[in-house]
Coordinates of C-alpha atoms in Angstrom, one line a residue:
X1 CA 22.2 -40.8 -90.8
X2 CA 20.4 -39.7 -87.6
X3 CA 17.3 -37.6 -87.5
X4 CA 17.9 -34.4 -85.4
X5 CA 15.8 -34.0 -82.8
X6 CA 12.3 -32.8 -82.9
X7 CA 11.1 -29.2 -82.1
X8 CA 15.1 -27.7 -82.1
X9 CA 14.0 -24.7 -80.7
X10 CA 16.5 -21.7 -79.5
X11 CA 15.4 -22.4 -75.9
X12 CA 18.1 -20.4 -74.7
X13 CA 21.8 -19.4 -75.5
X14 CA 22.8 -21.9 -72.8
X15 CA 27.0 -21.0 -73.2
X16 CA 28.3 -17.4 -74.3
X17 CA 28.2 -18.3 -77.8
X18 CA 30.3 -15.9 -79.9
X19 CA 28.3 -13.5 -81.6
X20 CA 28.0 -10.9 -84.3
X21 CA 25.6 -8.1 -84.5
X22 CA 24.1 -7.1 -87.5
X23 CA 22.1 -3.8 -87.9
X24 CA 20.6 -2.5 -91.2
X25 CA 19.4 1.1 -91.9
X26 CA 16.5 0.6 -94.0
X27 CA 15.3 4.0 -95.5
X28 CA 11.7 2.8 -95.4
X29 CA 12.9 2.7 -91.1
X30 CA 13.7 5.6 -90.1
X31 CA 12.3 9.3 -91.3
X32 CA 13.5 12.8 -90.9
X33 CA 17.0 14.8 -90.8
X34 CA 20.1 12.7 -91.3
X35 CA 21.3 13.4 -87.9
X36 CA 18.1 12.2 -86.4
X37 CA 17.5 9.3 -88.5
X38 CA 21.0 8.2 -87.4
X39 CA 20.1 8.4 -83.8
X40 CA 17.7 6.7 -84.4
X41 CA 19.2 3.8 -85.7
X42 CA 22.1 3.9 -83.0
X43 CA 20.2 3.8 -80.3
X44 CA 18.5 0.8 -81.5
X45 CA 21.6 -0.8 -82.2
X46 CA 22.5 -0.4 -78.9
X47 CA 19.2 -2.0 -77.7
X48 CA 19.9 -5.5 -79.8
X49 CA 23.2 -5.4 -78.4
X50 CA 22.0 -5.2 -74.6
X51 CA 19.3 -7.8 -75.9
X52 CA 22.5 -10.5 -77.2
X53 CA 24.2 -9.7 -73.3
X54 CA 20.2 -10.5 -71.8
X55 CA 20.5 -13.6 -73.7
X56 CA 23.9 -14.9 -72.6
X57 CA 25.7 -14.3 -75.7
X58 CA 29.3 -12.7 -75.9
X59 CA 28.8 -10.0 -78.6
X60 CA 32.3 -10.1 -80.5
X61 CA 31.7 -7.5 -83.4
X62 CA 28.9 -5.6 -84.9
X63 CA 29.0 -4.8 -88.4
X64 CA 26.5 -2.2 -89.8
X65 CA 25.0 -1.4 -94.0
X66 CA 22.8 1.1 -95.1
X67 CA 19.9 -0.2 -98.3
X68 CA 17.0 1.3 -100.1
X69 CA 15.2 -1.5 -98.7
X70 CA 15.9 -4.9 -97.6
X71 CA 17.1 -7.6 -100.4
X72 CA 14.5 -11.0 -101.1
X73 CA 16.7 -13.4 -100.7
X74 CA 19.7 -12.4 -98.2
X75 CA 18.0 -9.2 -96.4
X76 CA 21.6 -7.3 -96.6
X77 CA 22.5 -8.3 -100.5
X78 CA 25.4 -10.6 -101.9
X79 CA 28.1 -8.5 -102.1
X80 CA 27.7 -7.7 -98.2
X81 CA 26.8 -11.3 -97.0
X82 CA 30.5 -11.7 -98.2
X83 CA 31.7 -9.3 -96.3
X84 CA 29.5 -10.7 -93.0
X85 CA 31.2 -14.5 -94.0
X86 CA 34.7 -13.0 -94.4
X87 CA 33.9 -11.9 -90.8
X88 CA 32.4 -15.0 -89.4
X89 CA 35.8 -16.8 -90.6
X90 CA 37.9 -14.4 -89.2
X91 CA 36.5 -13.7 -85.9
X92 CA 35.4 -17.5 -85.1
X93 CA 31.7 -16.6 -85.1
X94 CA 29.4 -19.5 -84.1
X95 CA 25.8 -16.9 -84.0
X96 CA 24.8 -14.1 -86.1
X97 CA 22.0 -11.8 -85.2
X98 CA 20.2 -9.8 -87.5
X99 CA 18.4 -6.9 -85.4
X100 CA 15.5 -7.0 -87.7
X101 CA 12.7 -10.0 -88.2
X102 CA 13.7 -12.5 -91.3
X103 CA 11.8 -14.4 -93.1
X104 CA 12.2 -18.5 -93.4
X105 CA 13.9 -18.2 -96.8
X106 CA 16.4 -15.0 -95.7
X107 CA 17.4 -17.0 -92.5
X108 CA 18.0 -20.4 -94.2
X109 CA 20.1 -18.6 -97.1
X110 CA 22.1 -16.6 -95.2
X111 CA 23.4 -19.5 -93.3
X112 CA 24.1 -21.5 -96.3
X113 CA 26.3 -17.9 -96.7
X114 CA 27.7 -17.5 -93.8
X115 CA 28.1 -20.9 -92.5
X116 CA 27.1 -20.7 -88.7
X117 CA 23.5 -20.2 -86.8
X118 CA 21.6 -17.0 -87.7
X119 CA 19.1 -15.3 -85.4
X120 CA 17.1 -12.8 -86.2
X121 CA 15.3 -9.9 -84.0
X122 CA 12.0 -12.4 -83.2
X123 CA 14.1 -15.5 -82.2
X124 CA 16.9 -13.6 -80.1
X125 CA 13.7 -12.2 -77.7
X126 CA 12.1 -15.5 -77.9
X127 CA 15.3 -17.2 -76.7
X128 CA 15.0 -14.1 -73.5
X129 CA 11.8 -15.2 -72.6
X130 CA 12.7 -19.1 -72.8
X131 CA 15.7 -18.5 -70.1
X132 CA 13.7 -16.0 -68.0
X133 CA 10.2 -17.6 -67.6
X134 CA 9.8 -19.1 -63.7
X135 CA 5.9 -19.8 -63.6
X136 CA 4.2 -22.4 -65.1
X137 CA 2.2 -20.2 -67.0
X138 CA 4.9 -18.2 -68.2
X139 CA 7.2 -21.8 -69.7
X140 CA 3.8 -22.4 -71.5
X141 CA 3.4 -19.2 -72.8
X142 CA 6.8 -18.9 -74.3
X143 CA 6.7 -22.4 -75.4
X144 CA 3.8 -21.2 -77.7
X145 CA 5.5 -18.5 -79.1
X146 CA 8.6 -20.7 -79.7
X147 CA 6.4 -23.2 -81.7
X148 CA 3.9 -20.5 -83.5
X149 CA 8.3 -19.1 -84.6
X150 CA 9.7 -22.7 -85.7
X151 CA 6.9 -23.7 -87.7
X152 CA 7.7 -21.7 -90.8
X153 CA 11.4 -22.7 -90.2
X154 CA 10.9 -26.7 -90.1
X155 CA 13.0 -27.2 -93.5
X156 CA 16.2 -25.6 -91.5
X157 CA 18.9 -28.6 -90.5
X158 CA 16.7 -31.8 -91.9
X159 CA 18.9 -33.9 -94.1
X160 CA 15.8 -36.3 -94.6
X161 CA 13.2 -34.6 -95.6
X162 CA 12.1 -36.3 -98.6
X163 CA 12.3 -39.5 -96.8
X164 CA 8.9 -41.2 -96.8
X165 CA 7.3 -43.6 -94.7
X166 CA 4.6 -45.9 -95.5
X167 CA 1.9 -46.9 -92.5
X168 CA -1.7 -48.8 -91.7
X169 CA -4.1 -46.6 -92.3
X170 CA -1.9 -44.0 -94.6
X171 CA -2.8 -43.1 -97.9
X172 CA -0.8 -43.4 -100.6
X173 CA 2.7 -43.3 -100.4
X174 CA 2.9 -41.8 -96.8
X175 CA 4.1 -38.5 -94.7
X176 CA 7.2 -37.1 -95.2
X177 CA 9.0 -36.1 -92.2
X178 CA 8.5 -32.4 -93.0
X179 CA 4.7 -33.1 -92.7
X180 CA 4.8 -35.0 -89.6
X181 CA 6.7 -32.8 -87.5
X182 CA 4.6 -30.0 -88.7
X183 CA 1.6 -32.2 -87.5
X184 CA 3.1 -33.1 -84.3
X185 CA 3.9 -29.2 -84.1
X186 CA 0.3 -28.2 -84.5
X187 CA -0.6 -30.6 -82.3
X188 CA 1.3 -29.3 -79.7
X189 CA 0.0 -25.3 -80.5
X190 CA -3.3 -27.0 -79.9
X191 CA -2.4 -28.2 -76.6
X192 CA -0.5 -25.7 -75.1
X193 CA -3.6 -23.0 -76.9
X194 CA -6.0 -25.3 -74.6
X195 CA -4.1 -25.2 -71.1
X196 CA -3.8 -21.1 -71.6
X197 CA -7.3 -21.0 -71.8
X198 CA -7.8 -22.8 -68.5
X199 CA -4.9 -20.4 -67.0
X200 CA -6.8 -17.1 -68.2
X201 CA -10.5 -18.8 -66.6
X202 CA -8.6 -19.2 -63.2
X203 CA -7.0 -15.6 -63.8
X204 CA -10.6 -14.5 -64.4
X205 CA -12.0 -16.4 -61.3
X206 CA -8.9 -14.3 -58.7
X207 CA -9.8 -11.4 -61.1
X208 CA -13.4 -11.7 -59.8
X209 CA -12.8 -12.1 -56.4
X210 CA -10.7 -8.9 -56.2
X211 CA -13.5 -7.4 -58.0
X212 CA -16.6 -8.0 -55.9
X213 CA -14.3 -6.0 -53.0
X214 CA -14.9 -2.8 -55.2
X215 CA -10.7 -2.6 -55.2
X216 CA -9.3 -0.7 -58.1
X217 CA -6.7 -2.5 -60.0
X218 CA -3.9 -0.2 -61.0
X219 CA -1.4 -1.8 -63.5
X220 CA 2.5 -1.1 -63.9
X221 CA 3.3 -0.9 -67.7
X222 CA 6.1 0.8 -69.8
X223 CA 9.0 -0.5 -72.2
X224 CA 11.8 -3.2 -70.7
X225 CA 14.0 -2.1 -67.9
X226 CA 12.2 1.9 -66.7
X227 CA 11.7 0.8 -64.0
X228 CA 8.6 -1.7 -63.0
X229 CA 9.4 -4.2 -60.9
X230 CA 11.9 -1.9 -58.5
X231 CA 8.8 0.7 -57.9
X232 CA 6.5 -2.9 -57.6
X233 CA 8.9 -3.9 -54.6
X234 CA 9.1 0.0 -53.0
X235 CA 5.9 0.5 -52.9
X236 CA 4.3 -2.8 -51.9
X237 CA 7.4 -4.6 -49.6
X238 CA 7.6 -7.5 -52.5
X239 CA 10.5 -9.2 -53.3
X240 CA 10.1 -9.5 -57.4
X241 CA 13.0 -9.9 -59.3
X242 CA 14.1 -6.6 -60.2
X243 CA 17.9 -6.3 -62.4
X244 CA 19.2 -3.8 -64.7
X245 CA 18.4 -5.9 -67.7
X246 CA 15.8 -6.2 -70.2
X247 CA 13.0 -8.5 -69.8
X248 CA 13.9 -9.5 -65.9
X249 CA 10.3 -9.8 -65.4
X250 CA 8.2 -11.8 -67.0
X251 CA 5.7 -13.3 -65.1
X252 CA 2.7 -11.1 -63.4
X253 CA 2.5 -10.0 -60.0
X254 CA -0.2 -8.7 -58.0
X255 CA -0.4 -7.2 -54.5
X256 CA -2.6 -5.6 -52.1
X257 CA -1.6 -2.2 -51.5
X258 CA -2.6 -0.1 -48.6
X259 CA -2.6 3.6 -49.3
X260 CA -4.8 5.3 -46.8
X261 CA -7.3 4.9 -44.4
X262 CA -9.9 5.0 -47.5
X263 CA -7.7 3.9 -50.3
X264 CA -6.2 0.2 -50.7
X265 CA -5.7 -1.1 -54.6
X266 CA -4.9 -4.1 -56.4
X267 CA -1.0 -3.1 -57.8
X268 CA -0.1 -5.8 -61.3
X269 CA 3.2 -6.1 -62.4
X270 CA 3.6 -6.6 -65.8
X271 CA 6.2 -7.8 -68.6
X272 CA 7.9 -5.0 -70.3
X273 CA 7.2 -4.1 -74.0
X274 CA 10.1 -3.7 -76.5
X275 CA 10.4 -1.8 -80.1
X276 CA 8.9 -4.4 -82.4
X277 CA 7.6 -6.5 -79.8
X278 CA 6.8 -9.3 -82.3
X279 CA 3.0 -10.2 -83.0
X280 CA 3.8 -13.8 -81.8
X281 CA 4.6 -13.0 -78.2
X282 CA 2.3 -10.3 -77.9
X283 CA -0.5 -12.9 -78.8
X284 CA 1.3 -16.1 -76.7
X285 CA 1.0 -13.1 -73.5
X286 CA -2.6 -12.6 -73.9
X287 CA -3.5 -14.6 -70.7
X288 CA -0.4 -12.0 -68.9
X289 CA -1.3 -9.0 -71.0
X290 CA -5.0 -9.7 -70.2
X291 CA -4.0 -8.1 -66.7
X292 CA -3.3 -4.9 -68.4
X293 CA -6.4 -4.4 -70.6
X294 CA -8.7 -4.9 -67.3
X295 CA -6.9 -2.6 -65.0
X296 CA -8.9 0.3 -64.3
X297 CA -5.3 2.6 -64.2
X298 CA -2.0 2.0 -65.9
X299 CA 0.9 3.9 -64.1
X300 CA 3.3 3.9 -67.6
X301 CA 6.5 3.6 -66.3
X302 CA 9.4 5.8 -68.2
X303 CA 13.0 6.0 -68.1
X304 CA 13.3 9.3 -68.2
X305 CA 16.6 9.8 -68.4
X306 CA 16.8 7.6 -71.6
X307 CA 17.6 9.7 -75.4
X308 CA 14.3 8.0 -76.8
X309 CA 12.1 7.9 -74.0
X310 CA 9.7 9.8 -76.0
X311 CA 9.7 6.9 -78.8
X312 CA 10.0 4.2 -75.7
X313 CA 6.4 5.6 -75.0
X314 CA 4.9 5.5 -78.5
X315 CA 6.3 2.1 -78.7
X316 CA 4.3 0.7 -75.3
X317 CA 1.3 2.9 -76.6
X318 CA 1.3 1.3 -79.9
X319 CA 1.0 -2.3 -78.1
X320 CA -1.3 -1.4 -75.6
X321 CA -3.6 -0.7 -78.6
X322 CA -2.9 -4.0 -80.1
X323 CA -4.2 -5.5 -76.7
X324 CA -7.3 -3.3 -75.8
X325 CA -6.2 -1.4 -72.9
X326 CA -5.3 2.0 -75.2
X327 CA -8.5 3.8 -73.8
X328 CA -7.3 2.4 -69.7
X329 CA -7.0 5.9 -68.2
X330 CA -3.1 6.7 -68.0
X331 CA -1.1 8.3 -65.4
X332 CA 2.5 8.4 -66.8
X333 CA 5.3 7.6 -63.8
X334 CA 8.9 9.7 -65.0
X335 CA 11.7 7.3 -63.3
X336 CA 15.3 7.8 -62.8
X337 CA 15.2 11.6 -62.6
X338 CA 18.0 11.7 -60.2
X339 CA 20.2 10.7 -63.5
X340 CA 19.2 14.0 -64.8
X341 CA 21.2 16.8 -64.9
X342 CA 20.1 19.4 -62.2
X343 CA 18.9 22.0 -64.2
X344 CA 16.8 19.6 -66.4
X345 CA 15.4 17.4 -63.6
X346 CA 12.1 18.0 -62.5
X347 CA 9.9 17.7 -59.5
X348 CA 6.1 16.7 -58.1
X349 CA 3.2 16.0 -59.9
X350 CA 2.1 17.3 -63.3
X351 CA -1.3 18.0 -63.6
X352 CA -3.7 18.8 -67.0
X353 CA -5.7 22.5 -66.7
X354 CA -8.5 20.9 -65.0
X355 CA -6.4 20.2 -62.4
X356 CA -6.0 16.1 -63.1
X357 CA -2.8 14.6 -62.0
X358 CA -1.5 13.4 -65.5
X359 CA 2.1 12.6 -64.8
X360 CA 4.6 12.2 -61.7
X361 CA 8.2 12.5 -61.6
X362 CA 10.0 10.2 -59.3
X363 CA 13.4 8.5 -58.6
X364 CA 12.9 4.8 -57.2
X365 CA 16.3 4.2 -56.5
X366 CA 16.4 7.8 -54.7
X367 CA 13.4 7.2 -53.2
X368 CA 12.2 10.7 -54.7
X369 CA 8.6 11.5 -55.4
X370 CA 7.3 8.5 -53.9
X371 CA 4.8 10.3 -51.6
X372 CA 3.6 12.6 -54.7
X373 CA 2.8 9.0 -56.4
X374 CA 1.5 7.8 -53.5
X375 CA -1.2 11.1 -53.2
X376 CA -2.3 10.9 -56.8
X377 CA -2.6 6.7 -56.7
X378 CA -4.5 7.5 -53.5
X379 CA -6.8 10.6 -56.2
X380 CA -7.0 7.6 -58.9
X381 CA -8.4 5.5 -56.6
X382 CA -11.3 7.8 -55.2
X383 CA -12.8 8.5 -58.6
X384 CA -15.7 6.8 -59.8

C-alpha cells in the first residue's frame, strides 16, 4: 500500500470541485430579536458562499440547521449528518464546507459520515490565501498558516499509521509515521518562523528609511472587498490588483504619495480582515499586519452600502486589537455611496465637535469625494 504524500495540504481548490454549503445557527452566535438574529446569520451565509466562488469551487446546494449549541462529535448531530450524506449521494458532492471552524475529531468523523472531503470555515480561507499569494513573502506566510492548520489533522487519510520503523541511533522500537511527519512538520514551522523573521528585519530596515524623512505612514485597512486596493490605485496611479472578490489582495503595498506642496505620505495597502479571521492567519500575517500597527493613520475602508457594514467594522476593530494598532488614530473612509439610494446617500467630510475630520464619504468607482479625502489626508498629515 503506498504512503500518501507528505504535508497534503488544501493548497488550493485547483478544479471547480462540487460543493455543498453548510451553515449552522448556533444560539450561543447570534443575539437579539428573531428577525435580527436571522439576518444575521443570512448574511453570513452569503459571505461563506462568495468565500467557496473566491476559492474556485462550484457551490451546488446549501443546506442550513438551527442547535442549542454545536454537537462533540459531528458539530450538526447524527440525525442531520444523515440528512447532509443523503445529500452528498444525491447531488454528487466531492467537498463539503462547514462555515464554522471544526475541530480534528468533528472533521475526521464527519467524513467517515458523509463520505467525501470536509472543509471547514479556517481551511476554506486558508485554501484563498494559498491560490492568491504572489510575493515571496506572502507563499511563506500562508505556508505557515497551512502547516500551524494540518498539524492537529495528521491522522486524516494515513492507512499506516501504526507502522513502525526501527533505525541507528533510535530508541526502542522506533517512530511511527504519525510522529515523524509531525516532526518533519515542526521542523518546517521552525523554518519557515526563521525566514519571516528575516522578512520583518528587512521590512523594519525600508520602514526606517521612510522614517528618518519625517513622512507619515497612512495605512488602508477595512474588511475584504470595501474597497482598498481600488482607492490604493486612484489615489496613488498604481496598478494593484483590484477585483470584486474577497481576499484579491494579499500582499502589502506601499507608495509615495504627493498631496501638496507641504504634504507627501507613505500610503500601505493592506490584506483585508474577515468575520472570524482565524487566530492562525492573523499570527502567520504578523510580518504584513506589522505595517498596520506602525502606521501613524489608518484610513478604515467601508462598504457602505453593505446591510452589516456596521458589524463589518466591529469585526476589523476587533483584529486590529489583536495586532496592536487599536489606539492608531482612525479616520473612517465610507466607499460605494453612489450605490446608495439618493435620499440616504451622503456627502463631504464628517467631522467630531472639535472640528476633527473623523470620517469621509466617497465613491471610488464615481470618483466622488476624492478631493474631500484628499484635504483631510493632507490635515492628518500636518498634525504633530
Amino acid at each position: 500500500m503506498s504512503k500518501p504524500t507528505l504535508f497534503q495540504i488544501d493548497k488550493s481548490l485547483e478544479k471547480p470541485e462540487r460543493v455543498m454549503l453548510v451553515g449552522v445557527m448556533l444560539n450561543a452566535d447570534y443575539s437579539g430579536a428573531n428577525e435580527l438574529r436571522e439576518q444575521g446569520f443570512q448574511t453570513a451565509l452569503a459571505e461563506a458562499a462568495d468565500l467557496v466562488c473566491a476559492a474556485g469551487g462550484d457551490l451546488v446546494c446549501t443546506e442550513t440547521t438551527k442547535r442549542d449549541k454545536a454537537h462533540t462529535a459531528l458539530f450538526v448531530g447524527t440525525g442531520k449528518a444523515e440528512e447532509l450524506a443523503e445529500v452528498v449521494q444525491r447531488h454528487d458532492i466531492e467537498l463539503v464546507v462547514f462555515n464554522h471552524e471544526l475541530t480534528p475529531t468533528q472533521e475526521r468523523n464527519l467524513e467517515r459520515v458523509l463520505q467525501c472531503r470536509v472543509l471547514d470555515r479556517v481551511g476554506l480561507i486558508l485554501a484563498i490565501f494559498a491560490k492568491r499569494a504572489q510575493s515571496q513573502e506572502g507563499k511563506l506566510q500562508v505556508e505557515l498558516a497551512q502547516l500551524n492548520h494540518l498539524s492537529g489533522r495528521l491522522v486524516r487519510g494515513y492507512g499506516h499509521m501504526q507502522s513502525q520503523k526501527g533505525g541507528i541511533g533510535l530508541k526502542g522500537p522506533g517512530e511511527t509515521q504519525l510522529e515523524t511527519d509531525r516532526r518533519l512538520i515542526n521542523q518546517k514551522i521552525t523554518a519557515l518562523k526563521r525566514q519571516l523573521q528575516n522578512v520583518q528585519k528587512q521590512r523594519a530596515t525600508r520602514r526606517k528609511s521612510r522614517m528618518q524623512g519625517s513622512i507619515k505612514t497612512f495605512a488602508l485597512v477595512g474588511y475584504t472587498n470595501a474597497g482598498k486596493s481600488s482607492l490604493f490605485n486612484r489615489l496613488t496611479k498604481a496598478d494593484v490588483l483590484a477585483k470584486d472578490q474577497l481576499f484579491a489582495t494579499l500582499d502589502t503595498t506601499a507608495r509615495r504619495l504627493y498631496l501638496s506642496p507641504e504634504a507627501t505620505v507613505i500610503l500601505t495597502d493592506t490584506v483585508g480582515f474577515v468575520r472570524d479571521l482565524p487566530h492562525k492567519l492573523v499570527s502567520a500575517f504578523s510580518a504584513t499586519l506589522e505595517e498596520t500597527a506602525l502606521a501613524d493613520v489608518l484610513l478604515h475602508v467601508v462598504d457602505a452600502s453593505h446591510p452589516d457594514f456596521e458589524r463589518q467594522m466591529d469585526d476589523v476593530n476587533t483584529v486590529l486589537e489583536e495586532i496592536g494598532a487599536h489606539e492608531v488614530p482612525q479616520l473612517v473612509v465610507y466607499n460605494k455611496i453612489d450605490l446608495l439610494p439618493d435620499n440616504k446617500r451622503p456627502a463631504g467630510i464628517l467631522r467630531d465637535t472639535q472640528g476633527r475630520a473623523v470620517a469621509v464619504n466617497v465613491s471610488v468607482t464615481e470618483s466622488l469625494g476624492l478631493d474631500a479625502l484628499r484635504e483631510v489626508m493632507i490635515e492628518r498629515a500636518r498634525e504633530e
